[in-house]
Amino acid sequence: MNATRTPLRAAPAAGRLHLLVFRPPAEEVAQVCPLMRALDAMEAARAESYVSARDRIQYVAAHATLRGLLAAYTGLDPGRIVLGRSEEPYGKPQLVDPPVPLHFNLSHSHGLIAIGVAADPVGVDVQRVPSPEAVEMVLPRLHPQEREELRALPADERTVAFARLWTRKEAYLKGLGTGLTRSPAADYLGDRDARGRPQGWTVRNVPVQPGYAAAAALRNHPT
């Protein structure tokens, strides 16, 4: 196990979520090069595989910031933290060394990054508001009640409502550890009937800049 120093910040208490939403640096590779040193070999190779400089910078900023946060909680240097994947169908990222009871998740999309850290399973998702055409393509994949709610909205409200719904759904599925290997139609994450939502989880949208939607899902801590 790696040697540790005193953590810089207290880990989230049970039932609490530490959430960070931010934009990556401007498209200047020089700003990202120092961050590359925090990544492991697999992450660095993934970063180099991006053709677009913007996408590469976004990836590096997201993963280096995650490592920085985990370092603050654990007392390890960011580059010495060992990450792995769980055995769940989606293979959720998890801490291997140090083996501390921290759960985390990250999401990045079109210049916006979200990272969540908690004492219990957590999922986060951020998306840019899609086009009306994209919404129509995905509607058939949703839970029947969600489809009904969205189709009842005026056309000019539907894209934002869909983005808010979809981020709730993805955050929940990422928290479960299934991702989209579980059918998006299997669970109701709509606005109208809180009683119909998945039991044992708190799922909420979080405020972000116009043109985007974001959400976080946290499994309720046993009492």
Steps between C-alpha positions, in 0.01 A plus 500: 500500500619853430612715792258778586514842655228682693193549276431861407122471530249285682324230301126549438280393790241227448213627290696802374634566152796715409438625146724706274384639164750698294629581153839372377787738417502694175623310195869543573699178533757676720238533773428128495855359489556538877171318564615202292750412773214405732359237261592133495628332185156387384348845548793667323463264205128569484568874505748470214246304295272803464537665160334823613712719729182621668389146584849409622516804727154422638597139576829594666340777707221267618723211601781708647250699708340176621841375609567831673176469695569140598850602607354766728269242661757221535834674557666335197668680214260511200728290281533227764129433530409167340160485332321195369158378391236320700358164394159651427377483138601858428831471686476807723830674575619442855794555734736202516783663698444639754198273570291765673117507498460779247271485199540735205378562149574748224343622179611740229323631192567785258712709732334430835627257766327360810663295779317351798658344811302334780509235772231305312457399134461808282446585135526835322420605147527817296368548147457779251134564416436297182321595182126431460587233243726318747227508764250343261747220423547412869139540620402139409773370733357670809263376768139531372405757764808709417406499132148613586628786716743626236251482214252703706744793511513782243766430238715792616523354853555138407874501428597649837255274685642199317858598587408533867326161493779326310770624738296375796465164330869469409612613846278234659617224263863596556441493875351151468808390311308384192516803274292459189537122511176536699212612280418873532133394498537286813487783756285810537701818562234751395394819675135438581487193723777488761342184644575317176871574512755232594491414870813548707647780290494879499518635145510874433585740222769753588517857367739559211540761229235539228527250218594212732336270751658309787387260770630296791374175652594383850402171658334563834722404793363213713364618834 
